[in-house]
mmCIF file of C-alpha atoms in Angstrom:
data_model
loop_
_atom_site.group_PDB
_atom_site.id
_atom_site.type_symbol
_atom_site.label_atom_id
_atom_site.label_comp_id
_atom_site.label_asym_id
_atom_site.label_seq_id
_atom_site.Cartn_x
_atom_site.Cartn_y
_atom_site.Cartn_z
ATOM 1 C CA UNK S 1 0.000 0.000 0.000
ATOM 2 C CA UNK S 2 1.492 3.049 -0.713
ATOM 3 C CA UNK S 3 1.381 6.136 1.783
ATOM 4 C CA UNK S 4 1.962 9.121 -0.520
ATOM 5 C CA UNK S 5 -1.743 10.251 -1.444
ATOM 6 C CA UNK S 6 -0.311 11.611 -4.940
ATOM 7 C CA UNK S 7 0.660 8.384 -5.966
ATOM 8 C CA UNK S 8 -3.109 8.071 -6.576
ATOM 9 C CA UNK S 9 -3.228 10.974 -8.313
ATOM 10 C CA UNK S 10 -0.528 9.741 -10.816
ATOM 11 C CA UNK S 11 -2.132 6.375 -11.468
ATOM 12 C CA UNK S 12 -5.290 8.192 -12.356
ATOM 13 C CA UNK S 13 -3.541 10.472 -14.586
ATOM 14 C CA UNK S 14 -1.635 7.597 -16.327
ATOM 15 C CA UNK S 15 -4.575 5.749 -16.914
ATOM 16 C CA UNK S 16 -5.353 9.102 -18.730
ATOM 17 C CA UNK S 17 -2.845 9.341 -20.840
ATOM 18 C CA UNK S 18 -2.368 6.098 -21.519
ATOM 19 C CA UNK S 19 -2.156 3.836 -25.368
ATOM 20 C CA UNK S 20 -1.850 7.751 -26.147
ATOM 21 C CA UNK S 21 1.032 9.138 -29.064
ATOM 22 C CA UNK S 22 1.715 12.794 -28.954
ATOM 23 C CA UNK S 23 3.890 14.380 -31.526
ATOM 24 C CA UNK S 24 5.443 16.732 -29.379
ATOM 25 C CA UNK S 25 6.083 17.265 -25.619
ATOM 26 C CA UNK S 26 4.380 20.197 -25.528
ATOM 27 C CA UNK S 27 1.192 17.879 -26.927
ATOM 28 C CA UNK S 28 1.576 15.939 -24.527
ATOM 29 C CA UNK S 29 1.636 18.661 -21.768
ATOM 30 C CA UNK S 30 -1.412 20.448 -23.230
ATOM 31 C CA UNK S 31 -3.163 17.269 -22.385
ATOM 32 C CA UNK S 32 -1.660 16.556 -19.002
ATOM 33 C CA UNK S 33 -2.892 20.453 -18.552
ATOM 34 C CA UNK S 34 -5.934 19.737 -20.137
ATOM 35 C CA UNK S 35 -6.835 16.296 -18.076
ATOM 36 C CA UNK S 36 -5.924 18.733 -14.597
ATOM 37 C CA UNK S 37 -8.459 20.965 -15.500
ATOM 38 C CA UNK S 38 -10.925 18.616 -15.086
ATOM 39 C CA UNK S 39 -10.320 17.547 -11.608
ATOM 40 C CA UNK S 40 -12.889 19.122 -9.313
ATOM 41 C CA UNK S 41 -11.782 19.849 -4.958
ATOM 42 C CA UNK S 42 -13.959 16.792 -4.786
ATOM 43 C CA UNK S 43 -12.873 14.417 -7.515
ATOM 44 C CA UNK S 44 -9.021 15.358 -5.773
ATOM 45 C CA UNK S 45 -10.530 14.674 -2.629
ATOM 46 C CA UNK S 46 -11.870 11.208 -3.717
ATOM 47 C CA UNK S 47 -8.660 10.321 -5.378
ATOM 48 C CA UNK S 48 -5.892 11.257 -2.941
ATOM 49 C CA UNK S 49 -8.440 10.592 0.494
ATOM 50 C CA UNK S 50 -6.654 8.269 2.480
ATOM 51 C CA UNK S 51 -9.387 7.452 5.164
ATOM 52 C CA UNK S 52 -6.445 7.603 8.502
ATOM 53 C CA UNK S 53 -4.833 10.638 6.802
ATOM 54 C CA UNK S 54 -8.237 12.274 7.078
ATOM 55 C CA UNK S 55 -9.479 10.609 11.143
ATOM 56 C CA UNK S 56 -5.794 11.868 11.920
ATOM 57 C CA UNK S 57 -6.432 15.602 10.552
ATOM 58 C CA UNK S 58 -10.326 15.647 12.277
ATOM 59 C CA UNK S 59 -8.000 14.398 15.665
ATOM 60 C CA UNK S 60 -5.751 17.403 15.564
#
């Protein structure tokens, strides 16, 4: 299991981008930009929520 909540936001992002060919890097970081854009507070929330990172925060 990994720890680091953005490793879930990489995975997700992967699958994005994935069995995709870009002609350019700056293609391919117009759709990295592109595929951030579409994250909502809550979608982020979802994806990097680790349920003891959150009972730890609501402790403090």
């Amino acid at each position: 299991m990994k720890l680091n909540p953005i490793e879930r936001l990489w995975q997700d992002l992967k699958a994005k981008l994935f069995c995709q060919v870009y002609e350019t890097l700056e293609d391919m970081q117009a759709k990295i930009t592109e595929i951030l854009h579409t994250y909502s507070a809550e979608m982020m929330a979802k994806i990097t929520g680790f349920s003891f990172f959150i009972e730890a925060a609501n402790v403090i």
